[in-house]
């Protein structure tokens, strides 16, 4: 049952039993209560049907991920799991039920686990109507908007780290200085791409990017607690149409930037990464129209009719798109790809085929608000 960890079914059963009891739940009585859910990039997951009628998901970290051995790192696990717990709690205070209500974790060599309430099955794009896709996107966009105005009380910015007592942003330096440096990187990377790429890129693209970063700044007061990973496999659909989120990658950053990240992922990244081992099973290229509809719903829910917010999000989306294109070209130019890069992005042929598609998206980027016809940038 658990080949990844080299353990027998009995050992896996005992480990699940340990996780349940450590989490204050009833012990296992029968192996038929356990169902193997599958594996993500970093964890193996099991669905456990409790005798109370409730169901929980027990996850164990894998011994290997993206082609490399994962060593036990107590601090890293605390940063990840404590961060998830804080995110779930804040998210549920904003929108009850958007994330699992029950979440426990334990960190110990060979006995590390998380246990959370079962939130349902991931969305299946082939079964999604366009109305459902739009509504799910709009619901998530509205949730992101409300998270932006919720006080989180966390220090610093960036991804979360464990400081020995609780989680905080990995950067404690000047936010505005960091953003200024980041802006310069975006410009330099894209300029470098244009100079080396042997096909034409629309001459206005670099001017548009420069315009996007000109007024791009982030003050400490505007740092929000948000989520970088909202791929379809982490969005769960309930029978009544509500959506839930699991497996977040929490980050303290600009809300508009992470909203744009969601939109760019659904419009550009997922549809063009279908030929990478990481995403191949999802066949995202077959469902590009539904992915775009989710993104369309998201921007409506997030912007809530505010043209200024929409303008900022569109600018951030353009930054994400040009950055993605430049980084893929840089990967293609590298002498050799690591196993992790091959799993995430595919072989060099797949990357090479992706680049002109992304360039076409840059050239045809919609700056106009299709609804009102107003110029956004």
mmCIF file of C-alpha atoms in Angstrom:
data_model
loop_
_atom_site.group_PDB
_atom_site.id
_atom_site.type_symbol
_atom_site.label_atom_id
_atom_site.label_comp_id
_atom_site.label_asym_id
_atom_site.label_seq_id
_atom_site.Cartn_x
_atom_site.Cartn_y
_atom_site.Cartn_z
ATOM 1 C CA UNK A 1 0.000 0.000 0.000
ATOM 2 C CA UNK A 2 2.852 2.356 0.777
ATOM 3 C CA UNK A 3 5.678 1.516 -1.602
ATOM 4 C CA UNK A 4 7.092 5.055 -1.525
ATOM 5 C CA UNK A 5 8.168 4.750 2.082
ATOM 6 C CA UNK A 6 9.175 1.106 1.777
ATOM 7 C CA UNK A 7 6.727 0.165 4.525
ATOM 8 C CA UNK A 8 4.315 -2.720 4.791
ATOM 9 C CA UNK A 9 0.559 -2.330 5.013
ATOM 10 C CA UNK A 10 0.722 -3.082 8.726
ATOM 11 C CA UNK A 11 3.362 -0.396 9.290
ATOM 12 C CA UNK A 12 1.261 2.092 7.320
ATOM 13 C CA UNK A 13 -1.841 1.113 9.299
ATOM 14 C CA UNK A 14 0.082 1.560 12.588
ATOM 15 C CA UNK A 15 1.370 4.949 11.445
ATOM 16 C CA UNK A 16 -2.155 6.114 10.553
ATOM 17 C CA UNK A 17 -3.402 4.841 13.914
ATOM 18 C CA UNK A 18 -0.617 6.781 15.653
ATOM 19 C CA UNK A 19 -1.570 9.949 13.723
ATOM 20 C CA UNK A 20 -5.247 9.639 14.628
ATOM 21 C CA UNK A 21 -4.633 9.070 18.323
ATOM 22 C CA UNK A 22 -2.005 11.814 18.496
ATOM 23 C CA UNK A 23 -4.609 14.147 16.955
ATOM 24 C CA UNK A 24 -7.171 13.320 19.626
ATOM 25 C CA UNK A 25 -9.290 11.120 17.371
ATOM 26 C CA UNK A 26 -10.493 7.546 17.813
ATOM 27 C CA UNK A 27 -8.107 4.695 17.053
ATOM 28 C CA UNK A 28 -8.425 2.523 13.977
ATOM 29 C CA UNK A 29 -10.316 -0.737 14.355
ATOM 30 C CA UNK A 30 -10.293 -2.073 10.827
ATOM 31 C CA UNK A 31 -8.076 -1.617 7.767
ATOM 32 C CA UNK A 32 -11.224 -1.221 5.661
ATOM 33 C CA UNK A 33 -11.572 2.240 7.226
ATOM 34 C CA UNK A 34 -8.482 3.318 5.243
ATOM 35 C CA UNK A 35 -8.419 4.182 1.555
ATOM 36 C CA UNK A 36 -5.268 5.232 -0.316
ATOM 37 C CA UNK A 37 -6.065 8.620 -1.887
ATOM 38 C CA UNK A 38 -2.874 9.049 -3.865
ATOM 39 C CA UNK A 39 0.214 11.184 -3.834
ATOM 40 C CA UNK A 40 1.040 14.782 -4.549
ATOM 41 C CA UNK A 41 4.488 16.169 -5.180
ATOM 42 C CA UNK A 42 5.444 16.037 -1.503
ATOM 43 C CA UNK A 43 2.960 13.850 0.386
ATOM 44 C CA UNK A 44 1.156 10.521 0.388
ATOM 45 C CA UNK A 45 -2.493 10.802 1.388
ATOM 46 C CA UNK A 46 -4.961 8.391 2.971
ATOM 47 C CA UNK A 47 -8.694 8.831 3.515
ATOM 48 C CA UNK A 48 -9.857 7.470 6.868
ATOM 49 C CA UNK A 49 -13.516 6.866 7.607
ATOM 50 C CA UNK A 50 -14.037 7.338 11.336
ATOM 51 C CA UNK A 51 -16.726 5.345 13.128
ATOM 52 C CA UNK A 52 -18.382 8.631 14.079
ATOM 53 C CA UNK A 53 -19.257 9.024 10.405
ATOM 54 C CA UNK A 54 -16.721 11.764 9.771
ATOM 55 C CA UNK A 55 -13.802 11.379 7.386
ATOM 56 C CA UNK A 56 -10.264 12.745 7.681
ATOM 57 C CA UNK A 57 -7.245 12.826 5.417
ATOM 58 C CA UNK A 58 -3.909 11.690 6.859
ATOM 59 C CA UNK A 59 -0.798 12.802 5.003
ATOM 60 C CA UNK A 60 2.792 11.694 5.376
ATOM 61 C CA UNK A 61 5.787 13.403 3.730
ATOM 62 C CA UNK A 62 7.386 11.352 0.964
ATOM 63 C CA UNK A 63 10.967 10.208 1.258
ATOM 64 C CA UNK A 64 11.663 11.448 -2.261
ATOM 65 C CA UNK A 65 10.231 14.314 -4.303
ATOM 66 C CA UNK A 66 11.114 15.680 -7.736
ATOM 67 C CA UNK A 67 13.830 13.060 -8.114
ATOM 68 C CA UNK A 68 15.718 13.846 -4.933
ATOM 69 C CA UNK A 69 15.824 12.447 -1.419
ATOM 70 C CA UNK A 70 14.049 14.566 1.195
ATOM 71 C CA UNK A 71 15.897 14.721 4.485
ATOM 72 C CA UNK A 72 14.050 15.292 7.753
ATOM 73 C CA UNK A 73 14.079 19.052 8.406
ATOM 74 C CA UNK A 74 12.169 19.909 11.558
ATOM 75 C CA UNK A 75 12.233 23.665 11.001
ATOM 76 C CA UNK A 76 11.012 23.363 7.391
ATOM 77 C CA UNK A 77 8.119 21.111 8.440
ATOM 78 C CA UNK A 78 7.127 23.520 11.210
ATOM 79 C CA UNK A 79 7.194 26.407 8.730
ATOM 80 C CA UNK A 80 4.985 24.497 6.296
ATOM 81 C CA UNK A 81 2.472 22.913 8.671
ATOM 82 C CA UNK A 82 2.178 25.767 11.177
ATOM 83 C CA UNK A 83 1.778 28.103 8.180
ATOM 84 C CA UNK A 84 -1.018 25.930 6.791
ATOM 85 C CA UNK A 85 -2.759 25.905 10.185
ATOM 86 C CA UNK A 86 -2.626 29.728 10.446
ATOM 87 C CA UNK A 87 -3.848 30.075 6.859
ATOM 88 C CA UNK A 88 -6.757 27.643 7.373
ATOM 89 C CA UNK A 89 -7.846 29.441 10.552
ATOM 90 C CA UNK A 90 -7.745 32.909 8.983
ATOM 91 C CA UNK A 91 -9.395 31.695 5.770
ATOM 92 C CA UNK A 92 -12.242 30.048 7.691
ATOM 93 C CA UNK A 93 -12.780 33.228 9.713
ATOM 94 C CA UNK A 94 -13.225 35.062 6.400
ATOM 95 C CA UNK A 95 -15.357 32.400 4.719
ATOM 96 C CA UNK A 96 -16.443 29.498 6.965
ATOM 97 C CA UNK A 97 -15.785 26.131 5.340
ATOM 98 C CA UNK A 98 -13.457 27.420 2.599
ATOM 99 C CA UNK A 99 -10.673 25.278 4.152
ATOM 100 C CA UNK A 100 -10.663 22.156 6.353
ATOM 101 C CA UNK A 101 -11.981 23.062 9.815
ATOM 102 C CA UNK A 102 -9.924 20.402 11.601
ATOM 103 C CA UNK A 103 -6.150 20.406 11.138
ATOM 104 C CA UNK A 104 -3.482 18.785 13.302
ATOM 105 C CA UNK A 105 0.172 18.049 12.664
ATOM 106 C CA UNK A 106 3.026 16.310 14.405
ATOM 107 C CA UNK A 107 6.730 16.542 13.570
ATOM 108 C CA UNK A 108 9.049 13.687 14.528
ATOM 109 C CA UNK A 109 11.533 11.709 12.432
ATOM 110 C CA UNK A 110 9.675 8.894 10.612
ATOM 111 C CA UNK A 111 6.432 9.895 12.333
ATOM 112 C CA UNK A 112 5.668 13.285 10.798
ATOM 113 C CA UNK A 113 2.056 13.694 9.665
ATOM 114 C CA UNK A 114 -0.871 16.038 9.131
ATOM 115 C CA UNK A 115 -4.519 15.156 9.765
ATOM 116 C CA UNK A 116 -7.297 17.322 8.403
ATOM 117 C CA UNK A 117 -11.023 17.050 7.844
ATOM 118 C CA UNK A 118 -11.945 15.645 4.451
ATOM 119 C CA UNK A 119 -13.180 18.492 2.282
ATOM 120 C CA UNK A 120 -14.358 16.554 -0.762
ATOM 121 C CA UNK A 121 -13.066 15.615 -4.194
ATOM 122 C CA UNK A 122 -10.981 17.847 -6.453
ATOM 123 C CA UNK A 123 -12.829 19.455 -9.349
ATOM 124 C CA UNK A 124 -12.915 17.480 -12.575
ATOM 125 C CA UNK A 125 -12.620 19.937 -15.421
ATOM 126 C CA UNK A 126 -14.285 17.591 -17.946
ATOM 127 C CA UNK A 127 -17.443 17.557 -15.805
ATOM 128 C CA UNK A 128 -17.432 21.303 -15.191
ATOM 129 C CA UNK A 129 -20.028 23.387 -17.042
ATOM 130 C CA UNK A 130 -18.933 26.882 -18.059
ATOM 131 C CA UNK A 131 -21.380 28.383 -15.576
ATOM 132 C CA UNK A 132 -19.930 26.255 -12.765
ATOM 133 C CA UNK A 133 -16.402 27.193 -13.817
ATOM 134 C CA UNK A 134 -17.224 30.905 -13.812
ATOM 135 C CA UNK A 135 -19.027 30.688 -10.460
ATOM 136 C CA UNK A 136 -16.172 28.744 -8.826
ATOM 137 C CA UNK A 137 -13.694 31.346 -10.091
ATOM 138 C CA UNK A 138 -15.893 34.217 -8.895
ATOM 139 C CA UNK A 139 -16.262 32.639 -5.445
ATOM 140 C CA UNK A 140 -12.481 32.248 -5.134
ATOM 141 C CA UNK A 141 -11.885 35.795 -6.393
ATOM 142 C CA UNK A 142 -14.265 37.209 -3.815
ATOM 143 C CA UNK A 143 -12.554 35.135 -1.102
ATOM 144 C CA UNK A 144 -9.115 36.478 -2.113
ATOM 145 C CA UNK A 145 -10.536 40.024 -1.994
ATOM 146 C CA UNK A 146 -11.834 39.542 1.549
ATOM 147 C CA UNK A 147 -8.551 37.948 2.679
ATOM 148 C CA UNK A 148 -6.795 41.147 1.536
ATOM 149 C CA UNK A 149 -8.628 43.243 4.114
ATOM 150 C CA UNK A 150 -8.295 40.768 6.998
ATOM 151 C CA UNK A 151 -5.704 41.502 9.684
ATOM 152 C CA UNK A 152 -3.233 38.642 9.927
ATOM 153 C CA UNK A 153 -0.805 39.866 12.606
ATOM 154 C CA UNK A 154 2.204 38.161 10.997
ATOM 155 C CA UNK A 155 5.588 39.857 10.712
ATOM 156 C CA UNK A 156 7.705 40.245 7.592
ATOM 157 C CA UNK A 157 6.885 39.277 4.022
ATOM 158 C CA UNK A 158 7.523 36.492 1.530
ATOM 159 C CA UNK A 159 7.115 32.761 2.118
ATOM 160 C CA UNK A 160 6.758 31.620 5.699
ATOM 161 C CA UNK A 161 9.524 30.350 7.948
ATOM 162 C CA UNK A 162 9.561 29.007 11.498
ATOM 163 C CA UNK A 163 11.309 31.293 14.012
ATOM 164 C CA UNK A 164 11.253 28.742 16.824
ATOM 165 C CA UNK A 165 7.977 29.980 18.291
ATOM 166 C CA UNK A 166 5.695 30.732 15.368
ATOM 167 C CA UNK A 167 5.689 31.508 11.639
ATOM 168 C CA UNK A 168 6.705 34.789 10.033
ATOM 169 C CA UNK A 169 7.701 36.051 6.603
ATOM 170 C CA UNK A 170 11.183 34.992 5.508
ATOM 171 C CA UNK A 171 12.106 38.635 4.804
ATOM 172 C CA UNK A 172 12.187 41.232 7.567
ATOM 173 C CA UNK A 173 13.905 43.916 5.459
ATOM 174 C CA UNK A 174 12.495 46.971 3.678
ATOM 175 C CA UNK A 175 9.540 45.946 1.533
ATOM 176 C CA UNK A 176 9.795 48.882 -0.870
ATOM 177 C CA UNK A 177 13.519 48.220 -1.470
ATOM 178 C CA UNK A 178 12.757 44.549 -2.181
ATOM 179 C CA UNK A 179 10.013 45.456 -4.688
ATOM 180 C CA UNK A 180 12.275 47.987 -6.414
ATOM 181 C CA UNK A 181 14.926 45.306 -6.865
ATOM 182 C CA UNK A 182 12.296 42.826 -8.052
ATOM 183 C CA UNK A 183 11.007 45.352 -10.620
ATOM 184 C CA UNK A 184 14.511 45.809 -12.015
ATOM 185 C CA UNK A 185 14.892 42.033 -12.309
ATOM 186 C CA UNK A 186 11.628 41.754 -14.254
ATOM 187 C CA UNK A 187 12.806 44.404 -16.739
ATOM 188 C CA UNK A 188 16.346 43.048 -17.094
ATOM 189 C CA UNK A 189 15.217 39.439 -17.496
ATOM 190 C CA UNK A 190 12.698 40.316 -20.196
ATOM 191 C CA UNK A 191 15.152 42.579 -22.020
ATOM 192 C CA UNK A 192 17.687 39.752 -21.951
ATOM 193 C CA UNK A 193 15.071 37.400 -23.386
ATOM 194 C CA UNK A 194 14.167 39.774 -26.245
ATOM 195 C CA UNK A 195 17.842 40.229 -27.154
ATOM 196 C CA UNK A 196 18.534 36.477 -27.350
ATOM 197 C CA UNK A 197 15.241 35.149 -28.715
ATOM 198 C CA UNK A 198 15.520 34.540 -32.462
ATOM 199 C CA UNK A 199 11.894 35.356 -33.245
ATOM 200 C CA UNK A 200 10.313 38.833 -33.148
ATOM 201 C CA UNK A 201 8.574 40.033 -29.982
ATOM 202 C CA UNK A 202 6.112 42.909 -30.349
ATOM 203 C CA UNK A 203 8.165 46.124 -29.885
ATOM 204 C CA UNK A 204 5.639 47.589 -27.451
ATOM 205 C CA UNK A 205 5.986 44.634 -25.033
ATOM 206 C CA UNK A 206 9.019 46.006 -23.178
ATOM 207 C CA UNK A 207 7.444 49.481 -23.046
ATOM 208 C CA UNK A 208 4.276 47.995 -21.581
ATOM 209 C CA UNK A 209 6.317 46.077 -18.995
ATOM 210 C CA UNK A 210 8.218 49.242 -18.026
ATOM 211 C CA UNK A 211 4.893 51.041 -17.644
ATOM 212 C CA UNK A 212 3.606 48.206 -15.439
ATOM 213 C CA UNK A 213 6.503 48.400 -12.981
ATOM 214 C CA UNK A 214 6.778 52.217 -12.941
ATOM 215 C CA UNK A 215 4.279 52.705 -10.117
ATOM 216 C CA UNK A 216 4.579 49.201 -8.680
ATOM 217 C CA UNK A 217 5.293 49.415 -4.978
ATOM 218 C CA UNK A 218 4.316 47.626 -1.785
ATOM 219 C CA UNK A 219 4.120 49.230 1.630
ATOM 220 C CA UNK A 220 4.166 47.212 4.823
ATOM 221 C CA UNK A 221 0.578 48.200 5.568
ATOM 222 C CA UNK A 222 -0.545 46.564 2.297
ATOM 223 C CA UNK A 223 1.062 43.160 2.843
ATOM 224 C CA UNK A 224 -1.679 40.551 2.884
ATOM 225 C CA UNK A 225 -1.736 36.876 3.857
ATOM 226 C CA UNK A 226 -2.611 34.990 0.721
ATOM 227 C CA UNK A 227 -2.044 31.726 -1.148
ATOM 228 C CA UNK A 228 0.194 31.007 -4.123
ATOM 229 C CA UNK A 229 -1.052 27.507 -4.975
ATOM 230 C CA UNK A 230 -4.655 27.311 -6.131
ATOM 231 C CA UNK A 231 -4.261 24.781 -8.942
ATOM 232 C CA UNK A 232 -7.360 22.744 -9.894
ATOM 233 C CA UNK A 233 -6.072 19.765 -7.854
ATOM 234 C CA UNK A 234 -6.269 21.969 -4.724
ATOM 235 C CA UNK A 235 -9.805 23.221 -5.387
ATOM 236 C CA UNK A 236 -12.545 20.952 -4.088
ATOM 237 C CA UNK A 237 -16.129 21.128 -5.267
ATOM 238 C CA UNK A 238 -19.019 20.319 -2.937
ATOM 239 C CA UNK A 239 -22.312 18.844 -4.123
ATOM 240 C CA UNK A 240 -24.067 22.155 -3.376
ATOM 241 C CA UNK A 241 -21.633 24.052 -5.652
ATOM 242 C CA UNK A 242 -19.461 25.565 -2.910
ATOM 243 C CA UNK A 243 -15.713 25.368 -3.311
ATOM 244 C CA UNK A 244 -12.974 24.634 -0.784
ATOM 245 C CA UNK A 245 -9.211 25.076 -0.851
ATOM 246 C CA UNK A 246 -6.570 22.669 0.440
ATOM 247 C CA UNK A 247 -2.755 22.425 0.391
ATOM 248 C CA UNK A 248 -2.015 26.162 0.280
ATOM 249 C CA UNK A 249 1.388 27.730 -0.231
ATOM 250 C CA UNK A 250 0.835 30.687 2.131
ATOM 251 C CA UNK A 251 2.705 33.893 1.397
ATOM 252 C CA UNK A 252 2.822 37.430 2.803
ATOM 253 C CA UNK A 253 2.841 39.671 -0.233
ATOM 254 C CA UNK A 254 0.787 41.905 -2.504
ATOM 255 C CA UNK A 255 -2.819 40.769 -2.845
ATOM 256 C CA UNK A 256 -3.093 42.099 -6.409
ATOM 257 C CA UNK A 257 0.087 40.259 -7.402
ATOM 258 C CA UNK A 258 -1.202 36.925 -6.101
ATOM 259 C CA UNK A 259 -4.597 37.520 -7.727
ATOM 260 C CA UNK A 260 -2.738 38.047 -11.003
ATOM 261 C CA UNK A 261 -0.736 34.885 -10.318
ATOM 262 C CA UNK A 262 -3.995 32.925 -10.140
ATOM 263 C CA UNK A 263 -5.202 34.450 -13.423
ATOM 264 C CA UNK A 264 -1.888 33.923 -15.236
ATOM 265 C CA UNK A 265 -1.752 30.313 -14.051
ATOM 266 C CA UNK A 266 -5.222 29.552 -15.398
ATOM 267 C CA UNK A 267 -4.868 31.507 -18.627
ATOM 268 C CA UNK A 268 -1.264 30.800 -19.550
ATOM 269 C CA UNK A 269 0.725 28.473 -17.297
ATOM 270 C CA UNK A 270 -1.551 25.432 -16.898
ATOM 271 C CA UNK A 271 -2.602 25.295 -20.587
ATOM 272 C CA UNK A 272 1.034 25.441 -21.761
ATOM 273 C CA UNK A 273 2.509 23.124 -19.101
ATOM 274 C CA UNK A 274 0.290 20.169 -20.073
ATOM 275 C CA UNK A 275 3.323 18.374 -21.546
ATOM 276 C CA UNK A 276 5.347 18.426 -18.324
ATOM 277 C CA UNK A 277 5.294 15.289 -16.104
ATOM 278 C CA UNK A 278 4.077 17.424 -13.173
ATOM 279 C CA UNK A 279 0.832 18.311 -14.966
ATOM 280 C CA UNK A 280 0.470 15.676 -17.714
ATOM 281 C CA UNK A 281 -2.252 13.671 -15.925
ATOM 282 C CA UNK A 282 -4.555 16.705 -15.830
ATOM 283 C CA UNK A 283 -4.539 17.199 -19.636
ATOM 284 C CA UNK A 284 -4.987 20.932 -19.142
ATOM 285 C CA UNK A 285 -4.625 21.582 -22.882
ATOM 286 C CA UNK A 286 -7.986 19.841 -23.399
ATOM 287 C CA UNK A 287 -9.742 22.176 -20.979
ATOM 288 C CA UNK A 288 -8.175 25.532 -21.813
ATOM 289 C CA UNK A 289 -11.594 27.122 -22.309
ATOM 290 C CA UNK A 290 -12.753 26.058 -18.844
ATOM 291 C CA UNK A 291 -9.513 27.202 -17.227
ATOM 292 C CA UNK A 292 -9.949 30.602 -18.887
ATOM 293 C CA UNK A 293 -13.569 30.740 -17.666
ATOM 294 C CA UNK A 294 -12.398 30.096 -14.077
ATOM 295 C CA UNK A 295 -9.927 32.977 -14.513
ATOM 296 C CA UNK A 296 -12.675 35.225 -15.945
ATOM 297 C CA UNK A 297 -14.866 34.482 -12.938
ATOM 298 C CA UNK A 298 -11.967 35.084 -10.552
ATOM 299 C CA UNK A 299 -11.179 38.561 -11.904
ATOM 300 C CA UNK A 300 -14.854 39.544 -11.622
ATOM 301 C CA UNK A 301 -15.087 38.301 -8.036
ATOM 302 C CA UNK A 302 -11.771 39.838 -7.065
ATOM 303 C CA UNK A 303 -12.161 43.274 -8.675
ATOM 304 C CA UNK A 304 -15.849 43.659 -7.803
ATOM 305 C CA UNK A 305 -16.385 46.300 -10.472
ATOM 306 C CA UNK A 306 -13.459 48.512 -9.370
ATOM 307 C CA UNK A 307 -11.587 49.654 -12.521
ATOM 308 C CA UNK A 308 -8.496 50.707 -10.541
ATOM 309 C CA UNK A 309 -8.136 47.246 -8.980
ATOM 310 C CA UNK A 310 -8.685 45.655 -12.387
ATOM 311 C CA UNK A 311 -5.975 47.851 -13.912
ATOM 312 C CA UNK A 312 -3.473 46.858 -11.201
ATOM 313 C CA UNK A 313 -4.303 43.167 -11.577
ATOM 314 C CA UNK A 314 -3.935 43.314 -15.377
ATOM 315 C CA UNK A 315 -0.534 44.966 -14.979
ATOM 316 C CA UNK A 316 0.545 42.286 -12.509
ATOM 317 C CA UNK A 317 -0.717 39.592 -14.879
ATOM 318 C CA UNK A 318 1.400 41.026 -17.703
ATOM 319 C CA UNK A 319 4.434 41.040 -15.381
ATOM 320 C CA UNK A 320 3.784 37.369 -14.502
ATOM 321 C CA UNK A 321 3.392 36.419 -18.165
ATOM 322 C CA UNK A 322 6.609 38.132 -19.321
ATOM 323 C CA UNK A 323 8.505 36.716 -16.335
ATOM 324 C CA UNK A 324 7.237 33.196 -17.070
ATOM 325 C CA UNK A 325 8.305 33.521 -20.706
ATOM 326 C CA UNK A 326 11.791 34.808 -19.850
ATOM 327 C CA UNK A 327 12.329 32.097 -17.214
ATOM 328 C CA UNK A 328 11.259 29.328 -19.618
ATOM 329 C CA UNK A 329 13.670 30.647 -22.258
ATOM 330 C CA UNK A 330 16.454 30.745 -19.668
ATOM 331 C CA UNK A 331 15.714 27.110 -18.778
ATOM 332 C CA UNK A 332 15.790 26.116 -22.440
ATOM 333 C CA UNK A 333 19.191 27.813 -22.812
ATOM 334 C CA UNK A 334 20.714 26.086 -19.772
ATOM 335 C CA UNK A 335 23.283 23.400 -20.536
ATOM 336 C CA UNK A 336 21.428 20.661 -18.688
ATOM 337 C CA UNK A 337 18.122 20.348 -16.847
ATOM 338 C CA UNK A 338 17.938 18.820 -13.380
ATOM 339 C CA UNK A 339 15.521 15.946 -12.713
ATOM 340 C CA UNK A 340 13.297 18.367 -10.783
ATOM 341 C CA UNK A 341 13.232 20.819 -13.700
ATOM 342 C CA UNK A 342 12.339 18.028 -16.124
ATOM 343 C CA UNK A 343 9.448 16.936 -13.895
ATOM 344 C CA UNK A 344 8.163 20.480 -13.401
ATOM 345 C CA UNK A 345 8.675 21.840 -16.921
ATOM 346 C CA UNK A 346 9.279 18.882 -19.258
ATOM 347 C CA UNK A 347 12.207 18.137 -21.543
ATOM 348 C CA UNK A 348 13.837 20.885 -23.600
ATOM 349 C CA UNK A 349 11.641 20.157 -26.639
ATOM 350 C CA UNK A 350 8.514 20.742 -24.548
ATOM 351 C CA UNK A 351 9.954 24.000 -23.189
ATOM 352 C CA UNK A 352 10.987 25.126 -26.698
ATOM 353 C CA UNK A 353 7.449 24.500 -28.007
ATOM 354 C CA UNK A 354 5.952 26.428 -25.092
ATOM 355 C CA UNK A 355 7.927 29.658 -25.617
ATOM 356 C CA UNK A 356 6.333 30.850 -28.929
ATOM 357 C CA UNK A 357 2.876 30.185 -27.450
ATOM 358 C CA UNK A 358 3.720 32.418 -24.475
ATOM 359 C CA UNK A 359 5.182 35.086 -26.792
ATOM 360 C CA UNK A 360 1.944 35.039 -28.791
ATOM 361 C CA UNK A 361 0.039 35.617 -25.529
ATOM 362 C CA UNK A 362 2.273 38.616 -24.780
ATOM 363 C CA UNK A 363 1.696 40.028 -28.276
ATOM 364 C CA UNK A 364 -2.077 39.559 -28.011
ATOM 365 C CA UNK A 365 -2.438 40.519 -24.340
ATOM 366 C CA UNK A 366 -5.864 42.056 -23.681
ATOM 367 C CA UNK A 367 -5.312 45.436 -22.052
ATOM 368 C CA UNK A 368 -8.881 46.571 -22.650
ATOM 369 C CA UNK A 369 -11.613 45.699 -20.224
ATOM 370 C CA UNK A 370 -13.849 43.646 -22.504
ATOM 371 C CA UNK A 371 -16.909 44.577 -20.467
ATOM 372 C CA UNK A 372 -16.642 48.339 -20.370
ATOM 373 C CA UNK A 373 -14.156 48.946 -23.192
ATOM 374 C CA UNK A 374 -12.018 51.139 -20.939
ATOM 375 C CA UNK A 375 -8.256 51.185 -21.415
ATOM 376 C CA UNK A 376 -6.455 49.547 -18.525
ATOM 377 C CA UNK A 377 -2.871 50.574 -19.211
#
